[in-house]
Coordinates of C-alpha atoms and ligand atoms in Angstrom, one line a residue:
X1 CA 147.6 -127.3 144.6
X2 CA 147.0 -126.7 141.0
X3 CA 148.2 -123.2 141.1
X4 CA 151.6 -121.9 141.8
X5 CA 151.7 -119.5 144.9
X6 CA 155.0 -117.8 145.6
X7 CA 156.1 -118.0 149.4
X8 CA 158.8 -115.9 151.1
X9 CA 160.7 -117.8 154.2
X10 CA 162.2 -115.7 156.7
X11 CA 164.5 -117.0 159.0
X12 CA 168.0 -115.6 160.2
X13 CA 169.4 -119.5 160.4
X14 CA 170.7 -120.8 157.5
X15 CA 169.7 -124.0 158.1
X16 CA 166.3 -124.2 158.8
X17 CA 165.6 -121.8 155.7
X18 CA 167.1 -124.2 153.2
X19 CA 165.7 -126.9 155.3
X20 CA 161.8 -125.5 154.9
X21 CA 162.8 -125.0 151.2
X22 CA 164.1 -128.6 150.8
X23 CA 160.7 -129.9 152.7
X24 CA 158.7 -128.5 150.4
X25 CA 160.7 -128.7 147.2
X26 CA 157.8 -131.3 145.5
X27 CA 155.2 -128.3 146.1
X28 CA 154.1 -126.3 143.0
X29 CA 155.9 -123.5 145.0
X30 CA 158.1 -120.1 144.4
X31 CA 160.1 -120.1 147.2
X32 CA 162.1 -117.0 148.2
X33 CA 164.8 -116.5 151.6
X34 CA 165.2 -113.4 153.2
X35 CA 167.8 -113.1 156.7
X36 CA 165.7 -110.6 158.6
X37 CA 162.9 -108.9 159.0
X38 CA 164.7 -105.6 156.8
X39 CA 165.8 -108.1 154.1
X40 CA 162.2 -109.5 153.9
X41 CA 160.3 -106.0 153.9
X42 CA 162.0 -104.8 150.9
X43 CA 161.7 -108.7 149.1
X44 CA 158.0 -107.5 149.7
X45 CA 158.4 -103.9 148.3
X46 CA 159.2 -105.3 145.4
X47 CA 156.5 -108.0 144.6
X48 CA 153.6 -109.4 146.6
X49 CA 153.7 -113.3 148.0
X50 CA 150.8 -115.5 149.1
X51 CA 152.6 -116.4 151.9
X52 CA 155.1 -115.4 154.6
X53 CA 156.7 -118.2 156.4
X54 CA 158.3 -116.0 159.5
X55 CA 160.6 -116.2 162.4
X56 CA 160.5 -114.2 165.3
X57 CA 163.9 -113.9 166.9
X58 CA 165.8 -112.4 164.6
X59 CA 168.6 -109.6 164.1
X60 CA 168.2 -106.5 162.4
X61 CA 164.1 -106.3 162.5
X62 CA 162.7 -108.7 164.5
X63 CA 159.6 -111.2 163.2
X64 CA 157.2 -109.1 165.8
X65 CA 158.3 -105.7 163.9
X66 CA 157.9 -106.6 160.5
X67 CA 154.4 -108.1 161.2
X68 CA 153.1 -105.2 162.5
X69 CA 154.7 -103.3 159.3
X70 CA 152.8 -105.9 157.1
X71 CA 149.2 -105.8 159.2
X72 CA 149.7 -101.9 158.1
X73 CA 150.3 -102.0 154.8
X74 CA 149.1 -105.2 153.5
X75 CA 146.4 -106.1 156.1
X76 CA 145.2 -109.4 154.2
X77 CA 148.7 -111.0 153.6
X78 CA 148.8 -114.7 155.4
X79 CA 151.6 -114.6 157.8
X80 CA 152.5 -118.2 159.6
X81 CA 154.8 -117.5 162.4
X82 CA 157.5 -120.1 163.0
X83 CA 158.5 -120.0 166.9
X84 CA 160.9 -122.1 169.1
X85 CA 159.0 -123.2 172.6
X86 CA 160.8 -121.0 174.6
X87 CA 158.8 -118.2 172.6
X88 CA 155.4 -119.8 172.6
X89 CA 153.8 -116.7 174.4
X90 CA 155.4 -114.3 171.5
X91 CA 153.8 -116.9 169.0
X92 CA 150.4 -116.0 171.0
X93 CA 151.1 -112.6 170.4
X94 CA 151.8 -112.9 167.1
X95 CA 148.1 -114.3 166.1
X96 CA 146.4 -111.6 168.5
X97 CA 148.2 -109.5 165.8
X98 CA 147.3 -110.8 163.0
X99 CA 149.7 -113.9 162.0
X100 CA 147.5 -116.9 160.9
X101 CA 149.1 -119.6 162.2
X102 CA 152.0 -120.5 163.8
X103 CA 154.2 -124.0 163.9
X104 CA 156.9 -124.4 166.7
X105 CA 160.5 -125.7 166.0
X106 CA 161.7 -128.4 165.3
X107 CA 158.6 -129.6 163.4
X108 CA 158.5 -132.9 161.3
X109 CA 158.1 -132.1 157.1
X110 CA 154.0 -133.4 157.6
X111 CA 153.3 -130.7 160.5
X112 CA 154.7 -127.9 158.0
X113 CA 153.1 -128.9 154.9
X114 CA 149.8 -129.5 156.6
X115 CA 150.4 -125.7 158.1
X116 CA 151.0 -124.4 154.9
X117 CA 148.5 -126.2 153.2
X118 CA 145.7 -124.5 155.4
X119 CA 147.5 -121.3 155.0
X120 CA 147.0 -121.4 151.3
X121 CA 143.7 -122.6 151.1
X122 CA 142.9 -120.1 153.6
X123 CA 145.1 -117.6 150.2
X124 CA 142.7 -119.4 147.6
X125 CA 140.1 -118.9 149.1
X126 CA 140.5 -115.4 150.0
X127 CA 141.1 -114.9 146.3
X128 CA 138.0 -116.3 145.2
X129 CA 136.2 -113.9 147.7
X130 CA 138.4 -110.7 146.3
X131 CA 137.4 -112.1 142.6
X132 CA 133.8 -112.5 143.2
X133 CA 133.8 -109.3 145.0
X134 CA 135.7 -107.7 141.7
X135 CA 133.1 -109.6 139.7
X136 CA 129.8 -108.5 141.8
X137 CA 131.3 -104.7 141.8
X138 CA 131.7 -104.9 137.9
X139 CA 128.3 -106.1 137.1
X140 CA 126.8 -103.4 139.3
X141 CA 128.5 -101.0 137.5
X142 CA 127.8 -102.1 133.9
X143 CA 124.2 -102.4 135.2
X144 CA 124.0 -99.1 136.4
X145 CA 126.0 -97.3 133.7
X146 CA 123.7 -99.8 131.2
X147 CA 120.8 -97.8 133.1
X148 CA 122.2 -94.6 132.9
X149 CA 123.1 -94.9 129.1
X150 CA 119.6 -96.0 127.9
X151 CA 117.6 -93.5 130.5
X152 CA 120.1 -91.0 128.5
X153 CA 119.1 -92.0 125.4
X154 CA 115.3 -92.2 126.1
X155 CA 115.7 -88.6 127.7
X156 CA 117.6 -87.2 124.2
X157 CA 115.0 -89.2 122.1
X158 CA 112.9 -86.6 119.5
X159 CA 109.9 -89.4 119.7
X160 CA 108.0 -89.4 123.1
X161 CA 108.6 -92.8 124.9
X162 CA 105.8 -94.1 127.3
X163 CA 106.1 -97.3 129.9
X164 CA 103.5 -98.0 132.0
X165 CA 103.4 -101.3 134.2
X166 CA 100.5 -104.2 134.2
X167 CA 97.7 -102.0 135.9
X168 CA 98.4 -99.0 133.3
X169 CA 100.3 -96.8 135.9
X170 CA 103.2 -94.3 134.2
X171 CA 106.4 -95.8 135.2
X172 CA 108.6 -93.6 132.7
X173 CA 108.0 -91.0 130.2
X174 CA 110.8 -88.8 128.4
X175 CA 110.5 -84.6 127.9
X176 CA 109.3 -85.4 124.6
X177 CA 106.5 -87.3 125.7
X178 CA 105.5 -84.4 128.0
X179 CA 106.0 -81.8 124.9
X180 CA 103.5 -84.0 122.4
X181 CA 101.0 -84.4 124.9
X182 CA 101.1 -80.5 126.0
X183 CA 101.3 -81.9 129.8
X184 CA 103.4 -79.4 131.6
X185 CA 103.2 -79.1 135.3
X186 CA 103.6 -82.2 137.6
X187 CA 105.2 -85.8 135.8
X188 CA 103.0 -88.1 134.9
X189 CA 105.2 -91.2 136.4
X190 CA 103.5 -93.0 139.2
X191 CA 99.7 -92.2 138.6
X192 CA 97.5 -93.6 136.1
X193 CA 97.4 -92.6 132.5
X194 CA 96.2 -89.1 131.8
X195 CA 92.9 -87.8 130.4
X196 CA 94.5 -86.3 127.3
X197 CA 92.7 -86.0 124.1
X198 CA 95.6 -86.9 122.1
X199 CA 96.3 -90.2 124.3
X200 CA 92.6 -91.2 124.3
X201 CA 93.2 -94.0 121.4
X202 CA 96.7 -94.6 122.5
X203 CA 95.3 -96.0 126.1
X204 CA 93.0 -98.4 124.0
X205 CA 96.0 -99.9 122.6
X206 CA 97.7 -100.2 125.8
X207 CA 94.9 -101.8 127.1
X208 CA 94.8 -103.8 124.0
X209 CA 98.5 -104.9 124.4
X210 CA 97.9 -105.5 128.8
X211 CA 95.5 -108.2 128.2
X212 CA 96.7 -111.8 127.7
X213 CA 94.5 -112.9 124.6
X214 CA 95.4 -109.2 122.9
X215 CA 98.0 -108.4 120.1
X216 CA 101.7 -108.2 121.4
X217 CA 102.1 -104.8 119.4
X218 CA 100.0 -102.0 117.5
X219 CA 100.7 -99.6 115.6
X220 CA 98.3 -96.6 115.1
X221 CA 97.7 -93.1 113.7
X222 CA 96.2 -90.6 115.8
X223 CA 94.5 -87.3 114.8
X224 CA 93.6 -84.2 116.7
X225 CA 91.2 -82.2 114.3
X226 CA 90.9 -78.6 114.7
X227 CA 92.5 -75.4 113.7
X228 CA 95.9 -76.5 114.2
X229 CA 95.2 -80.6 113.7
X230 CA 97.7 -82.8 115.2
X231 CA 98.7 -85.9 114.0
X232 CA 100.9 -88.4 115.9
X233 CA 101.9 -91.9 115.4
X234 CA 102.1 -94.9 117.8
X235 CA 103.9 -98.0 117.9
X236 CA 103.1 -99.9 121.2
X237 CA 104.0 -103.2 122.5
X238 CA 103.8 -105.3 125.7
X239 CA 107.0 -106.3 127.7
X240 CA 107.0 -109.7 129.0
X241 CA 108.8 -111.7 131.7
X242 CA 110.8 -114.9 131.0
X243 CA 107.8 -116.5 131.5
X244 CA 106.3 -114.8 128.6
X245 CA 103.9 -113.4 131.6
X246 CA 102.7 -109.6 131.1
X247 CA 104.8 -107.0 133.3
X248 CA 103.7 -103.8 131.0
X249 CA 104.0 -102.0 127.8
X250 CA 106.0 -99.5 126.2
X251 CA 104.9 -96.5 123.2
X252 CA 106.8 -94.8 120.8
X253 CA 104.8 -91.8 119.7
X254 CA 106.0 -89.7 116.5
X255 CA 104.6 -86.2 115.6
X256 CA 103.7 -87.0 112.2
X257 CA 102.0 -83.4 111.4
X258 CA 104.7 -82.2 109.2
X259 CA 104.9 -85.5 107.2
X260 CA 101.0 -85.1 106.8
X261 CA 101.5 -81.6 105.6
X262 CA 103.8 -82.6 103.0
X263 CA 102.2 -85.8 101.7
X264 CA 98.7 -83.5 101.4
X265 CA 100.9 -81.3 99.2
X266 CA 102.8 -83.8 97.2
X267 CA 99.1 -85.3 96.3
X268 CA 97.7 -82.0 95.7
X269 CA 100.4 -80.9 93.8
X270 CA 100.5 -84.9 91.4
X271 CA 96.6 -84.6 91.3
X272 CA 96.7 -80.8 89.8
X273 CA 99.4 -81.8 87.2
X274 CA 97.6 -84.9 86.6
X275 CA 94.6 -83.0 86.0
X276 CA 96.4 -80.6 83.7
X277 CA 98.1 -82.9 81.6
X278 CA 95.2 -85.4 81.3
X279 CA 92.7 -83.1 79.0
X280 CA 95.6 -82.0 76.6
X281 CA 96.9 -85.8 76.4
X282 CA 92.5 -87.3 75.4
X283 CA 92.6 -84.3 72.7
X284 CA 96.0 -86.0 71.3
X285 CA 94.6 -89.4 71.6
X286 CA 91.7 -88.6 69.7
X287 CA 93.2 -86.7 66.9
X288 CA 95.5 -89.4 66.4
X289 CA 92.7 -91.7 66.5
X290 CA 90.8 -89.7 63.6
X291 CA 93.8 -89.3 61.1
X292 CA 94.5 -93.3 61.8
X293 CA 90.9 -93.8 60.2
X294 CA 91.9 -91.5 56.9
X295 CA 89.3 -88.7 58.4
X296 CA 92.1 -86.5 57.5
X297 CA 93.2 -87.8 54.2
X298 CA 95.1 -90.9 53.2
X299 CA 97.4 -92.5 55.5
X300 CA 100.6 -94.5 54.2
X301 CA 101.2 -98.2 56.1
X302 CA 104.0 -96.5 57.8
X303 CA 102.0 -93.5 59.1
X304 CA 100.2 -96.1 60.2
X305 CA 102.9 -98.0 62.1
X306 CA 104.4 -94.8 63.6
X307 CA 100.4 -93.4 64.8
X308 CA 100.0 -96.5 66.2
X309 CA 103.1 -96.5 68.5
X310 CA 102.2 -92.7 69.5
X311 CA 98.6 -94.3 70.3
X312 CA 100.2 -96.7 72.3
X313 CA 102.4 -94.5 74.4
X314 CA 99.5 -91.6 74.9
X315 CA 97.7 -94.5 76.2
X316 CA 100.4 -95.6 78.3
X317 CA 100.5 -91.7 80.0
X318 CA 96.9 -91.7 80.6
X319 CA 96.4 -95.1 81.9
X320 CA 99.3 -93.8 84.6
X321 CA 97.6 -90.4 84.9
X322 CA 94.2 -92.3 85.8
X323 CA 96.1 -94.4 88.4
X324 CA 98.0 -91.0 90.2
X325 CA 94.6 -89.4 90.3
X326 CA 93.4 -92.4 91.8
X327 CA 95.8 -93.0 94.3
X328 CA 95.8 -89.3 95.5
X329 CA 92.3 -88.9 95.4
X330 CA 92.5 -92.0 98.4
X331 CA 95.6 -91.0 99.4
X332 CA 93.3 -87.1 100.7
X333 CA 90.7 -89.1 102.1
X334 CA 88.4 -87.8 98.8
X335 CA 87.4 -91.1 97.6
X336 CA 84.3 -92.4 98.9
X337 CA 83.5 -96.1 98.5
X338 CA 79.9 -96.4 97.5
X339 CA 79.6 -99.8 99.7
X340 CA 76.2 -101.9 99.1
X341 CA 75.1 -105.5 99.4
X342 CA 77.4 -106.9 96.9
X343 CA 77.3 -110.6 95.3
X344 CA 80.8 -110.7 93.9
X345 CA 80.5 -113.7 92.1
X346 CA 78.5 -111.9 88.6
X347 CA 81.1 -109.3 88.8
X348 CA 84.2 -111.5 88.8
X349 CA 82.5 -113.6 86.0
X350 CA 82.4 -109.8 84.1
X351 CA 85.4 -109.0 84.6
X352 CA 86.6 -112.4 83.6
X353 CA 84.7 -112.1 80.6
X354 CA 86.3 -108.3 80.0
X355 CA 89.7 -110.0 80.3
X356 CA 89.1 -113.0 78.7
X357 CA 90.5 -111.2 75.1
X358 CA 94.0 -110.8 76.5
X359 CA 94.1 -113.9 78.0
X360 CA 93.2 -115.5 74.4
X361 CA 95.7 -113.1 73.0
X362 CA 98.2 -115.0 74.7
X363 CA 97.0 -118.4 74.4
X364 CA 96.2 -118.5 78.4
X365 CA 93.5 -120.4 80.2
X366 CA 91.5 -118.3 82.0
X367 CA 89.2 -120.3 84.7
X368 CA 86.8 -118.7 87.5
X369 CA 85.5 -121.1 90.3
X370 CA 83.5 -120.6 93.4
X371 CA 81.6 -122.9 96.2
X372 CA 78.3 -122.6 97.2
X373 CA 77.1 -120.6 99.7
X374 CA 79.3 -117.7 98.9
X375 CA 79.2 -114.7 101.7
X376 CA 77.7 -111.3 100.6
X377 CA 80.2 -108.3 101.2
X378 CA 79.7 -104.6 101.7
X379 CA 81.7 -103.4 98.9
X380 CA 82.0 -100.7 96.3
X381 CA 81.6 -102.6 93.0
X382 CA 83.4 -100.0 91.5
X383 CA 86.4 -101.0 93.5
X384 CA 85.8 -104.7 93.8
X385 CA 86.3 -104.4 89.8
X386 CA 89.3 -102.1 90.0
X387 CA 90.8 -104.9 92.6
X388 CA 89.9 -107.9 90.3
X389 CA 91.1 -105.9 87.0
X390 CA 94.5 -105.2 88.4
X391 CA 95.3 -108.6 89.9
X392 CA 93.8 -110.5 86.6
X393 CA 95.3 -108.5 84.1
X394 CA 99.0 -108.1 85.6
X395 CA 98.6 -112.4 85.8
X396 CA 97.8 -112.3 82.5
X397 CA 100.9 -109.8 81.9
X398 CA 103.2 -111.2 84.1
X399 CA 102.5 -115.5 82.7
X400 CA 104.0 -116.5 79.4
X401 CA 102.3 -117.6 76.9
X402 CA 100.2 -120.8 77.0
X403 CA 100.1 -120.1 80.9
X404 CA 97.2 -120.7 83.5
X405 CA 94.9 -118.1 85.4
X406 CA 92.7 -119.4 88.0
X407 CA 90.2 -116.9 89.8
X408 CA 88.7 -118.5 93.3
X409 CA 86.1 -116.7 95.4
X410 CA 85.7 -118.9 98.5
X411 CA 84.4 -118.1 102.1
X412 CA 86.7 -118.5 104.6
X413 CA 86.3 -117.4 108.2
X414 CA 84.0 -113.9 108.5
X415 CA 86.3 -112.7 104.8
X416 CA 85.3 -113.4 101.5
X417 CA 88.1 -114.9 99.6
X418 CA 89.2 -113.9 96.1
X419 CA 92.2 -115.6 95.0
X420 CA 94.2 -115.1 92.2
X421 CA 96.8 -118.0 91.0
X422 CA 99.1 -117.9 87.8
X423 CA 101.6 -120.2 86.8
X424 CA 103.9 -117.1 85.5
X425 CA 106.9 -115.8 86.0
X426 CA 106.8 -115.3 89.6
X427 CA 108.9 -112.9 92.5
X428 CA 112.2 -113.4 93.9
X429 CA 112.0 -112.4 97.7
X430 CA 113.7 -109.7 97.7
X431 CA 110.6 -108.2 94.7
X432 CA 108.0 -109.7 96.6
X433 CA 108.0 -107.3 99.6
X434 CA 108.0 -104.5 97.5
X435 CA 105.4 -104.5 95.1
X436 CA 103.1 -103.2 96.8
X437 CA 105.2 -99.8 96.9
X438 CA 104.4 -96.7 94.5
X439 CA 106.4 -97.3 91.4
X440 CA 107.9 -100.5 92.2
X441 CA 108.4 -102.6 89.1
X442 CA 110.7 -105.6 88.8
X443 CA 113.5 -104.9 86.3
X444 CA 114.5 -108.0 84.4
X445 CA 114.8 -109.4 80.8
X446 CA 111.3 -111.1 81.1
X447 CA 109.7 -107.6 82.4
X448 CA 111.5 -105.6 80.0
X449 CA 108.5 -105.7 77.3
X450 CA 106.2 -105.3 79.9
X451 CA 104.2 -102.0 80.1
X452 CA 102.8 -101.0 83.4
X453 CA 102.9 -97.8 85.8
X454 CA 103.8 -99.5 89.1
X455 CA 100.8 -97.8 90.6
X456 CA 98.5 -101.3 90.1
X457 CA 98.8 -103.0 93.0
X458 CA 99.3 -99.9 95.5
X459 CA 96.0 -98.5 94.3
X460 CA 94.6 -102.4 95.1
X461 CA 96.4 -102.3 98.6
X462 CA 94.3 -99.0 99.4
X463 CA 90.7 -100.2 97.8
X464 CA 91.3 -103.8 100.1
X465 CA 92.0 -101.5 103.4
X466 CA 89.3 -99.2 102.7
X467 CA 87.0 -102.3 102.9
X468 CA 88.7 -103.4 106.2
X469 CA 90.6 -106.5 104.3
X470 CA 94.0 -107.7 103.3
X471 CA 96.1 -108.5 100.5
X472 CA 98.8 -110.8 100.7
X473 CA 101.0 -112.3 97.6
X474 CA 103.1 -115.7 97.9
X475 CA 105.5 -115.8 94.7
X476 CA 108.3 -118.4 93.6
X477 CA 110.3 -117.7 90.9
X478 CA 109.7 -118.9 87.7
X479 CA 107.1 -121.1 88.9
X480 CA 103.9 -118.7 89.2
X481 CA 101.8 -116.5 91.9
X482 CA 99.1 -116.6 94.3
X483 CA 97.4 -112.9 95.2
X484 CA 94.9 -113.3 98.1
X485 CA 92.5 -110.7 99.2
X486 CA 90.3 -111.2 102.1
X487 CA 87.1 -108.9 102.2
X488 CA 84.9 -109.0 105.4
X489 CA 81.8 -111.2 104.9
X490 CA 78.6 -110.3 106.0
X491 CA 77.2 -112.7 108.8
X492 CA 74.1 -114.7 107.7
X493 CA 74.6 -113.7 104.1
X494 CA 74.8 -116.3 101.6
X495 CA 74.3 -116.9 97.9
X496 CA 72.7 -120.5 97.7
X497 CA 73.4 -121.7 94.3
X498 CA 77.2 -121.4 94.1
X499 CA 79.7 -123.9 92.6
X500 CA 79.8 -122.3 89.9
X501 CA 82.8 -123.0 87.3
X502 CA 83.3 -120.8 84.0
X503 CA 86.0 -121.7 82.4
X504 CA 87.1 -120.0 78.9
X505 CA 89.6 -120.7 76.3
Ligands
LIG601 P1 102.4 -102.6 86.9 O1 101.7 -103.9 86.6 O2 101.8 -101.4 86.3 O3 103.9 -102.7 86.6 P2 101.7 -103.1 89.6 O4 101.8 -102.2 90.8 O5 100.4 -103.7 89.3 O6 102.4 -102.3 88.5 O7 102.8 -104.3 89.9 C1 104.1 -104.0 90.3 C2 105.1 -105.0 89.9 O8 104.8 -106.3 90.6 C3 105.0 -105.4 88.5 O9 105.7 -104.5 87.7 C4 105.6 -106.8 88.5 O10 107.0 -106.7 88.5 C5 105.1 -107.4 89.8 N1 103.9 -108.2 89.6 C6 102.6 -107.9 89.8 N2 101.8 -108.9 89.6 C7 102.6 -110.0 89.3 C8 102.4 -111.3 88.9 N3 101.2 -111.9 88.9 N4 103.5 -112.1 88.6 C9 104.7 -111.6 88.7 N5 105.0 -110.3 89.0 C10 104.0 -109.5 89.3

């Protein structure tokens, strides 16, 4: 017995109390004597015992009496009876009424530590039984006040939340759900997805997400045009088994109209004072320009100095005027890409060509490769040079002096690749995922000289979707950084005579 269980012996003779208490004074036992059946009943009052080790004849309140008393009250406590054989039949009794054992006197030591033994393993394991019950009863509640708190939260949720199972039938939806969709009337859970306008490309993308070989999430904007256009934004994903099997998939779908009412404004409102500011800003630029080449009279060295430095900064404003009006002109939707047939390699090797000055400037090589049979894309050129200008230049900006450019354009898969490398000052993590946000420029003592708008590479990021590609960057710092844009190739097309290398310094 590794545990201590406490045991109360009731006897009214002296003797065989501290006789039992003797016999078993070697068991990990806490043994306490009552006289009678009164003495014992209020020893039990006061705490509970594992065991009750109980005589039958006895003044006061007989072993019979205080049984029954303990069946009442404590139905599960483990009563052995201990009888003399003249009283057999009452030991009978006893068990009918609920005792659990019984041992007759005089009984050898073995006979009573066997009987107790089975008594309290009969205690132990009654106690396991009580703690697995306690255990089982606790789970069942965390799990259903675990259910209760999150079908709370999904019914409080502002964002409508969808789950279907495998065979895209409704399982859940919340009120807000209900409220996006317009679906008043009966609840959607149990019957297949709806016909709703607004759901039409969401139920691609739970098909998407249902199928084995498809993405595990999507994300997707979805517009309802009309008088009073709804926009709303979906984030769904597929719920797996332990198995990684598919059981279903759950959306989260945002109202994003107001969002898309403000951004329109915001890039109305940075076009029209771009606009504005632009025209007044050329007329400065120009007059500053004439009286720096003595068309208005003779200029002293430091006139010269201090034009020059207003040249530069008016320069600086309309290079980031050109980029806002740029950015919101995508940002409305009101750029259109002229897209044609394009070779990119003759444009790269112009631009390279364009940039080649700066490069030089800075005592850079400059190098532009490419393989043979190069895919054709369908691409503005306008943008393709945009893209190739802003990566080129901020390597050339971004690399110290003496430092390396390479320009790659390489076919790989159905994209066209065009990678640009520099050896320069590189990103520290925590920069790299940012630069492709408006205005994000890294603040240190080697950018500090550095002039830029921030407004490069998210214009970029824009001209690569709106050809269907990506742009990814992979930066060390200190050691230099690779900007990767994939473009989608066209099938079939290829330039034969590539391998072309133009290197320049
Ligand atoms: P800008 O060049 O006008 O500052 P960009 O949007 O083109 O704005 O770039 C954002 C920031 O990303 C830059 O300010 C610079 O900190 C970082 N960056 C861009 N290209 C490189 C590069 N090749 N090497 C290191 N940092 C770069």
């Amino acid at each position: 017995m590794n545990r201590s269980f406490s045991l109360l012996i009731v006897d009214d003779e002296r003797v065989i109390r501290e006789g039992i208490q003797r016999i078993l004074s070697r068991e990990n036992l806490r043994i306490s004597l009552a006289e009678d059946g009164l003495q014992a009943w209020e020893a039990m009052q006061k705490q509970p015992y594992d065991l009750v080790l109980l005589d039958l004849i006895m003044p006061q309140m007989g072993g019979m009496e205080l049984l029954e008393r303990i069946k009442n009250r404590y139905p599960d406590q483990i009563v052995v009876i201990i009888t003399g054989h003249a009283t057999i039949e009452a030991a009978v009794e006893a068990m009918k009424s609920g005792a659990y054992d019984f041992i007759t006197k005089p009984f050898l030591p073995d006979q009573l530590r066997l009987s107790l033994r089975r008594a309290l393993e009969k205690r132990t394991l009654e106690m396991e039984a009580v703690q697995l019950r306690e255990e089982r009863e606790k789970s069942l509640k965390d799990i259903a006040m675990e259910k209760s708190r999150i079908q709370t939260i999904i019914h409080c949720m502002a964002s409508g939340v969808l789950v279907t199972d495998r065979d895209q039938i409704v399982v859940l939806h919340n009120p807000a759900l209900a409220h996006l969709l317009k679906i008043s009337g009966d609840p959607l859970v149990g019957k297949p997805l709806p016909d709703n306008p607004l759901l039409k490309t969401l139920t691609g993308s739970i098909a998407q997400v249902l199928t084995e070989e498809g993405p595990r999430t999507i994300s997707l904007e979805t517009a309802l045009e009309g008088p009073d256009p709804v926009y709303l934004r979906a984030h769904t994903a597929a719920v797996t088994g332990d198995q990684g099997e598919i059981l279903g998939s759950v959306s989260v779908i945002e109202d994003i109209t107001y969002l898309k009412a403000v951004d329109r404004m915001k890039n109305e409102f940075v076009a029209m004072v771009s606009h504005e500011l632009r025209s007044p800003l050329s007329a400065i630029q120009q007059q500053i320009s004439v009286i720096r080449q003595g068309l208005a009279g003779a200029v002293t060295e430091k006139q010269q100095e201090l034009l020059g430095r207003s040249q530069e900064r008016v320069d600086g404003l309309l290079d980031m005027i050109r980029d806002l009006l740029d950015i919101s002109k995508m940002e409305t939707g009101r750029s259109f890409q002229q897209k044609e047939l394009l070779n990119l390699f003759p444009l790269a090797e112009k631009t390279v060509a364009f940039l080649q000055p700066q490069a030089e400037a800075k005592n850079q090589t400059l190098t532009l490769r490419t393989q043979p049979d190069l895919p054709l894309i369908n691409a503005d050129p306008r943008a393709m040079e945009e893209i190739l200008t802003n990566l080129i230049s901020n390597a050339i900006k971004f690399t110290p002096e003496g430092g390396a450019i390479q320009v790659l354009l390489k076919p790989e898969f159905n994209y066209l690749l065009i990678q640009i490398s520099d050896n320069g000052i590189g990103l520290a993590p925590e920069d790299l995922h940012r630069i492709f946000d408006k205005f994000y420029r890294v603040k240190s003592e080697k950018t500090r000289k550095i002039v830029g708008t921030g407004l490069g590479l998210p214009i970029v990021k824009q001209l690569v979707e709106a050809h269907l590609g990506y742009i990814q960057a992979e930066s060390q710092l200190d050691q230099g950084t690779v900007f990767k844009v994939l473009i989608p190739s066209i099938p079939g097309e290829r330039i034969p005579d590539g391998s072309i290398t133009v290197e320049t310094k």
